[in-house]
C-alpha cells in the first residue's frame, strides 16, 4: 500500500466516513465554485401527513390487533414522520380473510373489462396526486425529489396503465389457453422504490383477477397508505387490496399464511433465501427479486463523456439504492485513466443534500442501519487495500444520513467490496484488456440482475450481452425502465420475472 493510501486511511473519521484523498484536492477549486446553485426546495406545506396510520383492511383503515405502533423517521432530518401499525399474525389473517372474500365474491367474478376500468382509474389518480406522492416519497425514503417526481411516480402510473390494458386481453396474451387467477397474493416490498414496487406487484395481480395483501418496508410505509386512499377514492371493492404495515415478522406471517396462493417478494438475497425455505414443500407460487452487483462495462470505443454520465446515473443517483445499480465499473485499460479523471471531475459537481431540493443529485441514505452498513463497507474497502476517492465538494448537512459519492480503485475480484452488495453510492473500478476478460469479471459474483455495456459497435453489444449472466443488460444507457419490459435475475438475484407479458405468468394458472 502506498504512503498516500496509508495517510488516507489514517484520516478516517470516527463515524466511519473517511475523508477525501488529498491527491485530488485541486479538483475542489476547479469545480465546486462553478456549481453553486441557490436552494430550490419543493414545498411540503400542502402535503397531509397524519401522526398515526392504521392498516388498510377490507376497504377501511383498521386498528392493529395488539394496538402497537412503530415510528418512521425522515432520514434527511432524523425527525419522526409518522407512526405506523405493527402488523401481527392476527392482522395478517384478517387481511387474508378479507382478500379471500373479495376474491371469491367480487373480483374473480367481475368481467375483465370492468377490472381494467378500476385499474385505469387508479393509474389516473396516481397521476392526479403525483406531486403529493413524489414529495412524500422523498420525505419518507430520502430520495431526491427529481427522482421521485420524474421516475418513481410516473413509472408507477405507467405500470398501472400498462397492466390495465392487459386485463381484458388475456386470451391474446396466452393464445389457445385459458388464464385463471391464482387467488390471494401476498406481496412484500423494499424501501428503495416504495410506490413503484407496489405498482409492479399490485397492477399485474389485479389485472389477472387476483386480490392482494401487501406489506411495505417498515421505513417507507407512507405512499402505500396514500395508495390505500386512492383505492378508496377509486371505489375499488373492499378487500381487493389490503395493506398491512410492519417489519420482518409481519412479512413472515404473510409468507407462512396457509390461505395465500402466491408470494411476490423484492428485497435482500438473505431474506429471499429465508422465504424460499419457508415456501419449500408448499404449493404457493413465488417470485423473488433479490440483490445485485451490476457490472458496467466501458469499452475503449465508447463515448467517454456519455459513459461518465451513465456511470453517475448507474450508481450515484438515488444513493445507489437500486438493486440493479451499476456498482462495479469495468473499464478497458486504454481509456481507464482518462475516464477515471473525468469521473472524478463529474463527482465534484454532484450535489449531496436535502432530498426535497430540486438541485439535489444524491439525497439521504434511507435509514441509520443502511447508513452504518455503507460506512462499514467503506472501512472494509480501505482495509482490503483499495484506494478510496470521495468528492471534495458539497458539505454534508449536519443532520440526517448522508454519504458522499465514493469510488474505489486498486480492487481485486475477490474483495468483499467487489463481491457483496453495498446498496450505497459506492463504486468499485477494475480494468480489463480483452472482451473475454470483461465477461469473466462481470460474471464473477454470486449475483446476476443487471449490467451495462458502453461501446460504439452494435455487434459488440450483441456479442457481449449474450454472454452476461444477467437478467437485464443496458447498452449505452443504464437504469432505464419500461412497463413492457420484463425484469428479474439470474443466480442469487432471484427467481421469476416482473413487468411486460412475462410479468403476467406468475399471477395466472394456465388451463
Ligand atoms: P432490504 O435490504 O431491501 O431492506 P430486506 O430483505 O431486509 O431488504 O427487506 C425487504 C422486505 O422484506 C421488507 O418489507 C422487510 O420488512 C421484509 N422482511 C424482512 N424480513 C423478512 C422475513 N423474514 N420474512 C418476510 N419478509 C421479511
Short mmCIF file of C-alpha atoms and ligand atoms in Angstrom, two decimals:
data_model
loop_
_atom_site.label_atom_id
_atom_site.label_comp_id
_atom_site.label_asym_id
_atom_site.label_seq_id
_atom_site.Cartn_x
_atom_site.Cartn_y
_atom_site.Cartn_z
CA UNK A 1 0.00 0.00 0.00
CA UNK A 2 1.38 3.45 -0.87
CA UNK A 3 2.20 6.04 1.77
CA UNK A 4 -0.63 8.17 0.38
CA UNK A 5 -3.20 5.43 0.92
CA UNK A 6 -1.97 4.93 4.47
CA UNK A 7 -2.37 8.63 5.11
CA UNK A 8 -5.92 8.49 3.77
CA UNK A 9 -6.70 5.55 5.98
CA UNK A 10 -5.48 7.49 8.99
CA UNK A 11 -7.88 10.26 8.01
CA UNK A 12 -10.91 8.01 8.51
CA UNK A 13 -13.26 9.81 10.86
CA UNK A 14 -14.96 8.48 13.95
CA UNK A 15 -18.33 7.96 12.23
CA UNK A 16 -16.68 5.66 9.76
CA UNK A 17 -16.81 8.07 6.84
CA UNK A 18 -13.27 8.54 5.52
CA UNK A 19 -12.11 11.95 4.37
CA UNK A 20 -11.40 12.54 0.70
CA UNK A 21 -7.98 11.73 -0.64
CA UNK A 22 -5.59 14.63 -0.85
CA UNK A 23 -4.18 14.00 -4.39
CA UNK A 24 -7.48 15.24 -5.81
CA UNK A 25 -7.94 18.22 -3.55
CA UNK A 26 -7.18 20.50 -6.51
CA UNK A 27 -10.42 19.35 -8.14
CA UNK A 28 -12.28 21.32 -5.48
CA UNK A 29 -11.02 24.62 -6.84
CA UNK A 30 -11.82 23.73 -10.42
CA UNK A 31 -15.42 22.72 -9.96
CA UNK A 32 -17.04 23.37 -6.62
CA UNK A 33 -17.46 27.12 -7.01
CA UNK A 34 -18.67 26.69 -10.58
CA UNK A 35 -21.60 24.54 -9.49
CA UNK A 36 -23.03 26.69 -6.73
CA UNK A 37 -26.80 26.68 -7.00
CA UNK A 38 -29.22 28.59 -4.80
CA UNK A 39 -31.51 26.27 -2.83
CA UNK A 40 -34.70 25.29 -4.68
CA UNK A 41 -36.70 23.23 -2.19
CA UNK A 42 -40.06 21.77 -3.12
CA UNK A 43 -42.65 22.87 -0.57
CA UNK A 44 -44.27 20.17 1.52
CA UNK A 45 -46.84 22.57 3.01
CA UNK A 46 -49.85 21.12 1.24
CA UNK A 47 -48.98 17.51 1.96
CA UNK A 48 -51.05 15.97 4.72
CA UNK A 49 -49.17 13.53 6.91
CA UNK A 50 -51.12 12.22 9.88
CA UNK A 51 -49.47 11.40 13.20
CA UNK A 52 -50.64 7.81 13.10
CA UNK A 53 -51.61 5.35 10.38
CA UNK A 54 -53.59 2.10 10.62
CA UNK A 55 -53.63 -0.98 8.42
CA UNK A 56 -55.88 -0.86 5.37
CA UNK A 57 -58.04 -3.99 5.51
CA UNK A 58 -61.35 -4.81 3.81
CA UNK A 59 -61.80 -1.31 2.41
CA UNK A 60 -61.20 0.70 5.59
CA UNK A 61 -58.46 1.71 7.99
CA UNK A 62 -58.22 -0.77 10.81
CA UNK A 63 -56.56 -0.53 14.26
CA UNK A 64 -53.92 -3.26 14.75
CA UNK A 65 -54.94 -6.23 16.93
CA UNK A 66 -52.21 -5.61 19.50
CA UNK A 67 -52.55 -1.80 19.24
CA UNK A 68 -48.79 -1.50 18.82
CA UNK A 69 -47.18 1.10 16.54
CA UNK A 70 -43.69 1.82 15.28
CA UNK A 71 -42.15 5.13 14.27
CA UNK A 72 -40.82 6.01 10.85
CA UNK A 73 -38.37 8.88 10.52
CA UNK A 74 -37.40 11.27 7.78
CA UNK A 75 -33.80 10.19 7.09
CA UNK A 76 -32.80 13.69 5.95
CA UNK A 77 -33.82 15.36 9.23
CA UNK A 78 -33.94 12.42 11.66
CA UNK A 79 -37.37 13.69 12.76
CA UNK A 80 -40.32 11.36 13.30
CA UNK A 81 -42.58 11.47 10.25
CA UNK A 82 -45.45 9.31 11.48
CA UNK A 83 -46.36 6.17 13.41
CA UNK A 84 -47.47 3.00 11.67
CA UNK A 85 -49.42 -0.02 12.85
CA UNK A 86 -47.31 -3.04 13.71
CA UNK A 87 -48.85 -5.99 11.91
CA UNK A 88 -49.18 -9.26 13.81
CA UNK A 89 -50.32 -12.64 12.51
CA UNK A 90 -53.88 -11.71 13.63
CA UNK A 91 -53.79 -8.63 11.41
CA UNK A 92 -52.37 -10.61 8.50
CA UNK A 93 -55.07 -13.25 8.98
CA UNK A 94 -57.79 -10.59 8.98
CA UNK A 95 -56.34 -9.13 5.75
CA UNK A 96 -56.09 -12.55 4.07
CA UNK A 97 -59.71 -13.35 5.01
CA UNK A 98 -60.83 -10.02 3.51
CA UNK A 99 -58.81 -10.71 0.37
CA UNK A 100 -60.25 -14.23 0.07
CA UNK A 101 -63.81 -12.98 0.45
CA UNK A 102 -63.25 -10.25 -2.14
CA UNK A 103 -61.66 -12.79 -4.47
CA UNK A 104 -64.47 -15.35 -4.19
CA UNK A 105 -67.42 -12.97 -4.17
CA UNK A 106 -66.41 -10.00 -6.31
CA UNK A 107 -63.08 -9.66 -8.07
CA UNK A 108 -62.67 -13.01 -9.79
CA UNK A 109 -66.32 -12.81 -10.93
CA UNK A 110 -66.10 -9.33 -12.39
CA UNK A 111 -65.94 -9.09 -16.21
CA UNK A 112 -62.31 -8.45 -17.16
CA UNK A 113 -63.06 -5.11 -18.81
CA UNK A 114 -64.58 -3.89 -15.51
CA UNK A 115 -61.42 -4.87 -13.65
CA UNK A 116 -59.49 -2.93 -16.26
CA UNK A 117 -61.60 0.18 -15.66
CA UNK A 118 -60.71 0.20 -11.94
CA UNK A 119 -57.02 -0.18 -12.71
CA UNK A 120 -57.12 2.64 -15.29
CA UNK A 121 -58.86 4.79 -12.69
CA UNK A 122 -56.12 4.06 -10.15
CA UNK A 123 -53.46 4.96 -12.75
CA UNK A 124 -55.14 8.30 -13.45
CA UNK A 125 -55.48 9.07 -9.75
CA UNK A 126 -51.76 8.42 -9.23
CA UNK A 127 -51.12 10.98 -11.95
CA UNK A 128 -53.51 13.46 -10.36
CA UNK A 129 -51.78 13.11 -6.99
CA UNK A 130 -48.29 12.85 -8.50
CA UNK A 131 -46.81 15.90 -6.80
CA UNK A 132 -48.01 14.89 -3.35
CA UNK A 133 -46.81 11.31 -3.80
CA UNK A 134 -43.39 12.42 -5.01
CA UNK A 135 -42.89 14.75 -2.04
CA UNK A 136 -43.94 12.05 0.41
CA UNK A 137 -41.64 9.52 -1.23
CA UNK A 138 -38.70 11.91 -0.80
CA UNK A 139 -39.56 12.78 2.81
CA UNK A 140 -40.08 9.18 3.83
CA UNK A 141 -37.30 7.50 1.87
CA UNK A 142 -34.67 10.23 1.43
CA UNK A 143 -34.52 10.07 -2.37
CA UNK A 144 -34.07 13.30 -4.35
CA UNK A 145 -37.33 14.89 -5.43
CA UNK A 146 -36.07 14.93 -9.02
CA UNK A 147 -36.01 11.15 -8.94
CA UNK A 148 -39.35 10.60 -7.19
CA UNK A 149 -41.01 13.24 -9.38
CA UNK A 150 -39.52 12.13 -12.72
CA UNK A 151 -39.04 8.40 -12.21
CA UNK A 152 -40.87 6.74 -9.31
CA UNK A 153 -44.32 8.27 -9.61
CA UNK A 154 -44.68 8.49 -13.43
CA UNK A 155 -43.43 4.92 -13.75
CA UNK A 156 -45.84 3.71 -11.05
CA UNK A 157 -48.72 5.22 -13.05
CA UNK A 158 -47.30 3.72 -16.26
CA UNK A 159 -47.28 0.19 -14.79
CA UNK A 160 -50.94 0.56 -13.77
CA UNK A 161 -51.86 1.85 -17.23
CA UNK A 162 -49.94 -0.96 -18.90
CA UNK A 163 -51.49 -3.78 -16.87
CA UNK A 164 -54.97 -2.21 -17.03
CA UNK A 165 -54.63 -2.73 -20.77
CA UNK A 166 -53.98 -6.46 -20.36
CA UNK A 167 -56.99 -7.10 -18.08
CA UNK A 168 -59.44 -7.91 -20.90
CA UNK A 169 -56.84 -9.21 -23.37
CA UNK A 170 -55.51 -12.22 -21.50
CA UNK A 171 -56.76 -14.53 -24.28
CA UNK A 172 -54.31 -12.75 -26.58
CA UNK A 173 -51.50 -12.89 -24.02
CA UNK A 174 -51.89 -16.67 -23.83
CA UNK A 175 -53.34 -17.77 -27.19
CA UNK A 176 -55.25 -21.03 -27.06
CA UNK A 177 -55.05 -21.20 -23.26
CA UNK A 178 -57.39 -20.03 -20.54
CA UNK A 179 -55.68 -17.85 -17.91
CA UNK A 180 -57.20 -18.16 -14.47
CA UNK A 181 -56.19 -16.09 -11.45
CA UNK A 182 -54.23 -17.85 -8.71
CA UNK A 183 -56.25 -16.37 -5.81
CA UNK A 184 -54.87 -14.34 -2.89
CA UNK A 185 -51.37 -12.91 -3.36
CA UNK A 186 -49.02 -11.94 -0.54
CA UNK A 187 -46.63 -9.20 -1.61
CA UNK A 188 -43.62 -7.88 0.31
CA UNK A 189 -41.68 -4.90 -0.96
CA UNK A 190 -38.49 -3.00 -0.06
CA UNK A 191 -37.73 0.65 0.69
CA UNK A 192 -35.80 1.77 -2.37
CA UNK A 193 -38.76 2.37 -4.75
CA UNK A 194 -41.78 2.11 -2.42
CA UNK A 195 -44.64 3.21 -4.69
CA UNK A 196 -43.06 1.81 -7.84
CA UNK A 197 -42.51 -1.63 -6.29
CA UNK A 198 -46.12 -1.54 -5.10
CA UNK A 199 -47.19 -0.86 -8.69
CA UNK A 200 -45.01 -3.71 -10.04
CA UNK A 201 -46.75 -6.04 -7.62
CA UNK A 202 -50.36 -4.87 -7.44
CA UNK A 203 -51.02 -3.91 -11.08
CA UNK A 204 -50.43 -7.36 -12.69
CA UNK A 205 -52.12 -9.13 -9.76
CA UNK A 206 -55.34 -7.13 -10.11
CA UNK A 207 -55.33 -7.24 -13.90
CA UNK A 208 -55.33 -11.03 -13.83
CA UNK A 209 -58.17 -11.23 -11.29
CA UNK A 210 -56.28 -11.80 -8.03
CA UNK A 211 -56.65 -9.98 -4.72
CA UNK A 212 -53.68 -8.89 -2.59
CA UNK A 213 -52.24 -8.40 0.87
CA UNK A 214 -49.22 -6.13 0.57
CA UNK A 215 -46.63 -5.18 3.15
CA UNK A 216 -44.44 -2.13 2.50
CA UNK A 217 -40.97 -1.87 4.07
CA UNK A 218 -41.01 -0.62 7.65
CA UNK A 219 -39.02 2.55 6.80
CA UNK A 220 -41.23 3.56 3.85
CA UNK A 221 -44.89 2.75 4.51
CA UNK A 222 -46.39 6.11 3.70
CA UNK A 223 -47.02 6.02 -0.04
CA UNK A 224 -48.60 2.56 0.34
CA UNK A 225 -51.16 4.06 2.74
CA UNK A 226 -51.71 7.01 0.40
CA UNK A 227 -52.30 4.36 -2.24
CA UNK A 228 -54.93 2.85 0.08
CA UNK A 229 -56.70 6.24 -0.01
CA UNK A 230 -56.54 6.10 -3.81
CA UNK A 231 -58.14 2.64 -3.78
CA UNK A 232 -60.97 4.02 -1.64
CA UNK A 233 -61.41 7.08 -3.85
CA UNK A 234 -61.43 4.86 -6.93
CA UNK A 235 -64.26 2.82 -5.41
CA UNK A 236 -62.24 -0.39 -5.61
CA UNK A 237 -64.35 -3.12 -3.99
CA UNK A 238 -63.43 -3.73 -0.32
CA UNK A 239 -60.79 -6.41 0.27
CA UNK A 240 -59.31 -6.42 -3.24
CA UNK A 241 -56.24 -4.54 -1.96
CA UNK A 242 -55.16 -4.81 1.69
CA UNK A 243 -52.10 -3.10 3.15
CA UNK A 244 -50.59 -4.39 6.39
CA UNK A 245 -47.62 -2.46 7.79
CA UNK A 246 -44.79 -3.86 9.89
CA UNK A 247 -41.29 -5.30 9.74
CA UNK A 248 -39.82 -8.77 9.10
CA UNK A 249 -42.19 -10.67 11.40
CA UNK A 250 -45.20 -9.24 9.61
CA UNK A 251 -43.63 -10.29 6.30
CA UNK A 252 -43.01 -13.78 7.67
CA UNK A 253 -46.67 -14.01 8.78
CA UNK A 254 -47.71 -13.29 5.18
CA UNK A 255 -45.29 -15.87 3.78
CA UNK A 256 -46.49 -18.52 6.25
CA UNK A 257 -50.23 -17.89 5.94
CA UNK A 258 -51.85 -21.10 4.66
CA UNK A 259 -54.54 -19.35 2.61
CA UNK A 260 -52.17 -17.37 0.40
CA UNK A 261 -51.63 -18.75 -3.10
CA UNK A 262 -48.69 -16.71 -4.32
CA UNK A 263 -45.81 -14.76 -2.75
CA UNK A 264 -44.08 -11.91 -4.56
CA UNK A 265 -41.03 -10.60 -2.78
CA UNK A 266 -38.48 -7.91 -3.59
CA UNK A 267 -35.65 -7.38 -1.11
CA UNK A 268 -32.34 -8.77 0.05
CA UNK A 269 -30.95 -12.13 -1.04
CA UNK A 270 -30.63 -13.03 2.65
CA UNK A 271 -34.38 -12.64 3.31
CA UNK A 272 -35.19 -14.14 -0.10
CA UNK A 273 -33.43 -17.34 0.96
CA UNK A 274 -35.38 -17.47 4.24
CA UNK A 275 -38.63 -17.04 2.29
CA UNK A 276 -37.71 -19.70 -0.24
CA UNK A 277 -37.02 -22.14 2.61
CA UNK A 278 -40.39 -21.36 4.23
CA UNK A 279 -42.16 -21.92 0.91
CA UNK A 280 -40.44 -25.23 0.16
CA UNK A 281 -42.98 -28.05 0.23
CA UNK A 282 -45.99 -25.74 -0.11
CA UNK A 283 -47.93 -25.28 -3.34
CA UNK A 284 -47.57 -21.49 -3.24
CA UNK A 285 -46.27 -19.90 -6.40
CA UNK A 286 -43.50 -17.37 -5.87
CA UNK A 287 -41.29 -14.76 -7.48
CA UNK A 288 -38.21 -13.36 -5.75
CA UNK A 289 -36.41 -10.25 -6.93
CA UNK A 290 -33.23 -10.04 -4.87
CA UNK A 291 -29.85 -8.32 -4.72
CA UNK A 292 -27.35 -7.40 -7.40
CA UNK A 293 -23.79 -6.32 -8.06
CA UNK A 294 -24.20 -4.95 -11.56
CA UNK A 295 -21.20 -4.70 -13.89
CA UNK A 296 -20.99 -1.59 -16.04
CA UNK A 297 -18.55 -2.34 -18.86
CA UNK A 298 -16.90 0.51 -20.76
CA UNK A 299 -15.03 -0.37 -23.94
CA UNK A 300 -12.31 1.80 -25.48
CA UNK A 301 -14.54 2.76 -28.40
CA UNK A 302 -17.28 4.18 -26.14
CA UNK A 303 -18.06 7.85 -25.90
CA UNK A 304 -16.29 8.70 -22.65
CA UNK A 305 -18.46 11.68 -21.72
CA UNK A 306 -21.66 9.72 -22.24
CA UNK A 307 -20.24 6.81 -20.30
CA UNK A 308 -19.36 9.07 -17.36
CA UNK A 309 -22.97 10.30 -17.24
CA UNK A 310 -24.12 6.69 -17.44
CA UNK A 311 -21.86 5.68 -14.56
CA UNK A 312 -23.15 8.53 -12.40
CA UNK A 313 -26.73 7.53 -13.20
CA UNK A 314 -25.98 3.87 -12.57
CA UNK A 315 -24.54 4.21 -9.07
CA UNK A 316 -24.71 7.70 -7.59
CA UNK A 317 -28.21 8.96 -8.34
CA UNK A 318 -30.70 7.59 -5.81
CA UNK A 319 -27.78 6.99 -3.41
CA UNK A 320 -27.03 3.66 -5.07
CA UNK A 321 -30.27 2.35 -3.51
CA UNK A 322 -31.05 0.32 -6.60
CA UNK A 323 -30.79 -3.46 -6.70
CA UNK A 324 -29.85 -3.21 -10.38
CA UNK A 325 -27.27 -0.45 -9.74
CA UNK A 326 -24.08 -0.47 -11.81
CA UNK A 327 -21.92 -0.83 -8.73
CA UNK A 328 -18.90 -2.41 -10.46
CA UNK A 329 -17.20 -0.44 -13.19
CA UNK A 330 -15.15 -2.45 -15.66
CA UNK A 331 -13.18 -0.17 -17.94
CA UNK A 332 -10.87 -1.12 -20.79
CA UNK A 333 -7.27 -0.31 -19.96
CA UNK A 334 -6.60 2.13 -22.80
CA UNK A 335 -9.17 4.67 -21.59
CA UNK A 336 -9.09 3.94 -17.86
CA UNK A 337 -7.01 6.96 -16.78
CA UNK A 338 -8.98 9.39 -18.92
CA UNK A 339 -12.33 8.02 -17.80
CA UNK A 340 -11.46 7.95 -14.10
CA UNK A 341 -10.20 11.53 -14.29
CA UNK A 342 -13.45 12.67 -15.92
CA UNK A 343 -15.50 10.68 -13.44
CA UNK A 344 -13.72 12.35 -10.52
CA UNK A 345 -14.41 15.75 -12.08
CA UNK A 346 -18.08 14.88 -12.50
CA UNK A 347 -18.27 13.68 -8.89
CA UNK A 348 -17.23 17.17 -7.77
CA UNK A 349 -20.38 18.58 -9.35
CA UNK A 350 -22.79 16.17 -7.66
CA UNK A 351 -24.89 17.83 -5.00
CA UNK A 352 -25.47 15.79 -1.86
CA UNK A 353 -28.16 17.11 0.47
CA UNK A 354 -31.82 17.97 1.04
CA UNK A 355 -33.92 15.41 -0.87
CA UNK A 356 -36.65 18.00 -1.38
CA UNK A 357 -34.27 20.40 -3.15
CA UNK A 358 -34.70 20.18 -6.92
CA UNK A 359 -30.93 20.59 -7.42
CA UNK A 360 -30.03 17.60 -5.28
CA UNK A 361 -28.42 14.66 -7.04
CA UNK A 362 -27.82 12.43 -4.03
CA UNK A 363 -30.31 12.53 -1.17
CA UNK A 364 -30.30 10.84 2.24
CA UNK A 365 -29.47 7.21 2.91
CA UNK A 366 -32.77 5.55 3.74
CA UNK A 367 -32.08 4.57 7.36
CA UNK A 368 -29.45 4.69 10.07
CA UNK A 369 -28.99 0.96 9.68
CA UNK A 370 -28.23 1.27 5.97
CA UNK A 371 -26.01 4.31 6.60
CA UNK A 372 -23.92 2.28 9.06
CA UNK A 373 -23.77 -0.64 6.65
CA UNK A 374 -22.42 1.57 3.84
CA UNK A 375 -19.80 3.09 6.13
CA UNK A 376 -18.78 -0.38 7.30
CA UNK A 377 -18.22 -1.39 3.67
CA UNK A 378 -16.16 1.76 3.06
CA UNK A 379 -13.98 0.73 6.02
CA UNK A 380 -13.76 -2.81 4.64
CA UNK A 381 -12.65 -1.43 1.25
CA UNK A 382 -9.87 0.58 2.89
CA UNK A 383 -8.78 -2.42 4.97
CA UNK A 384 -8.73 -4.58 1.83
CA UNK A 385 -6.10 -2.20 0.47
CA UNK A 386 -8.17 -0.41 -2.16
CA UNK A 387 -7.65 3.28 -2.88
CA UNK A 388 -10.62 5.43 -1.96
CA UNK A 389 -11.70 8.69 -3.53
CA UNK A 390 -14.67 10.76 -2.39
CA UNK A 391 -15.85 14.06 -3.81
CA UNK A 392 -14.46 17.18 -2.17
CA UNK A 393 -17.42 19.40 -2.95
CA UNK A 394 -20.79 19.54 -1.22
CA UNK A 395 -20.59 19.82 2.55
CA UNK A 396 -22.85 17.22 4.07
CA UNK A 397 -25.79 18.53 6.16
CA UNK A 398 -25.25 18.35 9.92
CA UNK A 399 -28.31 16.19 10.48
CA UNK A 400 -29.53 13.18 8.58
CA UNK A 401 -27.81 10.23 6.95
CA UNK A 402 -25.74 11.41 4.03
CA UNK A 403 -22.91 9.75 2.19
CA UNK A 404 -20.56 11.28 -0.38
CA UNK A 405 -20.17 9.59 -3.75
CA UNK A 406 -17.27 7.17 -3.33
CA UNK A 407 -15.07 5.23 -5.72
CA UNK A 408 -12.51 2.52 -5.04
CA UNK A 409 -9.67 1.77 -7.43
CA UNK A 410 -6.99 -0.87 -6.99
CA UNK A 411 -9.54 -3.54 -6.09
CA UNK A 412 -9.25 -7.30 -6.60
CA UNK A 413 -12.06 -9.52 -7.88
CA UNK A 414 -12.09 -11.40 -4.57
CA UNK A 415 -12.50 -8.25 -2.44
CA UNK A 416 -15.69 -8.10 -0.43
CA UNK A 417 -16.48 -4.65 -1.84
CA UNK A 418 -16.44 -6.23 -5.33
CA UNK A 419 -18.45 -9.33 -4.42
CA UNK A 420 -21.07 -8.08 -1.93
CA UNK A 421 -23.98 -5.73 -2.43
CA UNK A 422 -23.36 -2.41 -0.61
CA UNK A 423 -26.56 -0.60 -1.64
CA UNK A 424 -24.99 2.82 -1.40
CA UNK A 425 -23.20 5.39 -3.61
CA UNK A 426 -20.02 3.31 -3.68
CA UNK A 427 -18.41 2.19 -6.93
CA UNK A 428 -15.52 -0.23 -7.41
CA UNK A 429 -13.37 0.21 -10.52
CA UNK A 430 -11.49 -2.58 -12.28
CA UNK A 431 -9.77 -2.61 -15.65
CA UNK A 432 -9.71 -5.24 -18.40
CA UNK A 433 -7.82 -5.80 -21.65
CA UNK A 434 -9.99 -8.11 -23.76
CA UNK A 435 -13.75 -8.60 -24.09
CA UNK A 436 -13.30 -12.13 -22.71
CA UNK A 437 -11.69 -10.74 -19.56
CA UNK A 438 -14.56 -8.24 -19.18
CA UNK A 439 -17.15 -11.02 -19.41
CA UNK A 440 -15.20 -13.23 -16.99
CA UNK A 441 -15.01 -10.43 -14.40
CA UNK A 442 -18.59 -9.29 -14.98
CA UNK A 443 -19.99 -12.77 -14.33
CA UNK A 444 -17.76 -13.46 -11.35
CA UNK A 445 -20.10 -12.64 -8.43
CA UNK A 446 -22.99 -14.59 -6.90
CA UNK A 447 -25.45 -12.13 -8.49
CA UNK A 448 -26.88 -11.64 -11.97
CA UNK A 449 -29.51 -8.93 -12.02
CA UNK A 450 -28.41 -6.17 -14.39
CA UNK A 451 -25.44 -4.86 -16.30
CA UNK A 452 -24.40 -2.26 -18.84
CA UNK A 453 -22.23 -2.15 -21.96
CA UNK A 454 -20.81 1.03 -23.48
CA UNK A 455 -19.36 0.79 -26.97
CA UNK A 456 -19.66 2.30 -30.42
CA UNK A 457 -20.08 -1.12 -32.02
CA UNK A 458 -23.54 -2.69 -32.20
CA UNK A 459 -22.01 -6.11 -32.90
CA UNK A 460 -20.06 -5.93 -29.64
CA UNK A 461 -23.25 -5.13 -27.75
CA UNK A 462 -24.97 -8.25 -29.12
CA UNK A 463 -21.94 -10.48 -28.60
CA UNK A 464 -21.21 -9.42 -25.02
CA UNK A 465 -24.80 -9.15 -23.82
CA UNK A 466 -25.38 -12.79 -24.82
CA UNK A 467 -22.53 -13.80 -22.54
CA UNK A 468 -23.52 -11.84 -19.47
CA UNK A 469 -25.38 -13.88 -16.86
CA UNK A 470 -27.69 -11.00 -16.19
CA UNK A 471 -31.46 -10.55 -16.31
CA UNK A 472 -31.15 -7.10 -17.88
CA UNK A 473 -28.35 -5.65 -19.99
CA UNK A 474 -28.50 -1.99 -20.94
CA UNK A 475 -26.48 -0.78 -23.93
CA UNK A 476 -25.10 2.78 -23.92
CA UNK A 477 -27.53 3.66 -21.14
CA UNK A 478 -28.36 2.42 -17.65
CA UNK A 479 -31.30 2.10 -15.24
CA UNK A 480 -33.99 2.60 -17.86
CA UNK A 481 -37.36 1.03 -17.15
CA UNK A 482 -40.45 0.43 -19.16
CA UNK A 483 -43.60 -1.45 -18.14
CA UNK A 484 -43.48 -3.56 -21.31
CA UNK A 485 -40.07 -4.96 -20.49
CA UNK A 486 -39.50 -7.94 -18.16
CA UNK A 487 -37.12 -7.61 -15.22
CA UNK A 488 -35.56 -10.22 -12.95
CA UNK A 489 -32.38 -12.04 -12.06
CA UNK A 490 -30.06 -14.96 -12.60
CA UNK A 491 -28.26 -16.84 -9.82
CA UNK A 492 -28.71 -15.31 -6.35
CA UNK A 493 -30.54 -12.32 -7.82
CA UNK A 494 -33.82 -14.16 -7.84
CA UNK A 495 -36.48 -16.27 -9.47
CA UNK A 496 -39.15 -15.19 -11.96
CA UNK A 497 -39.79 -12.06 -13.97
CA UNK A 498 -41.85 -8.93 -13.35
CA UNK A 499 -43.00 -6.46 -15.98
CA UNK A 500 -44.21 -6.97 -19.53
CA UNK A 501 -46.07 -10.02 -20.71
CA UNK A 502 -43.70 -12.18 -18.64
CA UNK A 503 -44.97 -10.41 -15.53
CA UNK A 504 -48.45 -11.88 -16.07
CA UNK A 505 -47.30 -15.52 -15.81
CA UNK A 506 -46.73 -15.66 -12.04
CA UNK A 507 -50.29 -14.42 -11.46
CA UNK A 508 -52.16 -16.96 -13.59
CA UNK A 509 -52.79 -20.67 -13.83
CA UNK A 510 -52.96 -21.64 -17.49
CA UNK A 511 -55.57 -24.21 -18.47
P1 LIG B 1 -33.66 -4.51 2.15
O1 LIG B 1 -32.22 -4.87 2.14
O2 LIG B 1 -34.22 -4.01 0.88
O3 LIG B 1 -34.09 -3.78 3.38
P2 LIG B 1 -34.98 -6.77 3.27
O4 LIG B 1 -34.93 -8.09 2.61
O5 LIG B 1 -34.41 -6.62 4.61
O6 LIG B 1 -34.35 -5.87 2.19
O7 LIG B 1 -36.47 -6.24 3.32
C1 LIG B 1 -37.36 -6.29 2.24
C2 LIG B 1 -38.75 -6.53 2.77
O8 LIG B 1 -38.80 -7.82 3.38
C3 LIG B 1 -39.20 -5.54 3.83
O9 LIG B 1 -40.57 -5.25 3.61
C4 LIG B 1 -38.99 -6.31 5.12
O10 LIG B 1 -39.83 -5.87 6.17
C5 LIG B 1 -39.36 -7.72 4.68
N1 LIG B 1 -38.79 -8.80 5.50
C6 LIG B 1 -37.70 -8.78 6.29
N2 LIG B 1 -37.50 -9.99 6.87
C7 LIG B 1 -38.50 -10.81 6.43
C8 LIG B 1 -38.85 -12.19 6.64
N3 LIG B 1 -38.13 -12.98 7.41
N4 LIG B 1 -39.94 -12.68 6.00
C9 LIG B 1 -40.67 -11.90 5.18
N5 LIG B 1 -40.39 -10.61 4.94
C10 LIG B 1 -39.33 -10.04 5.55
#
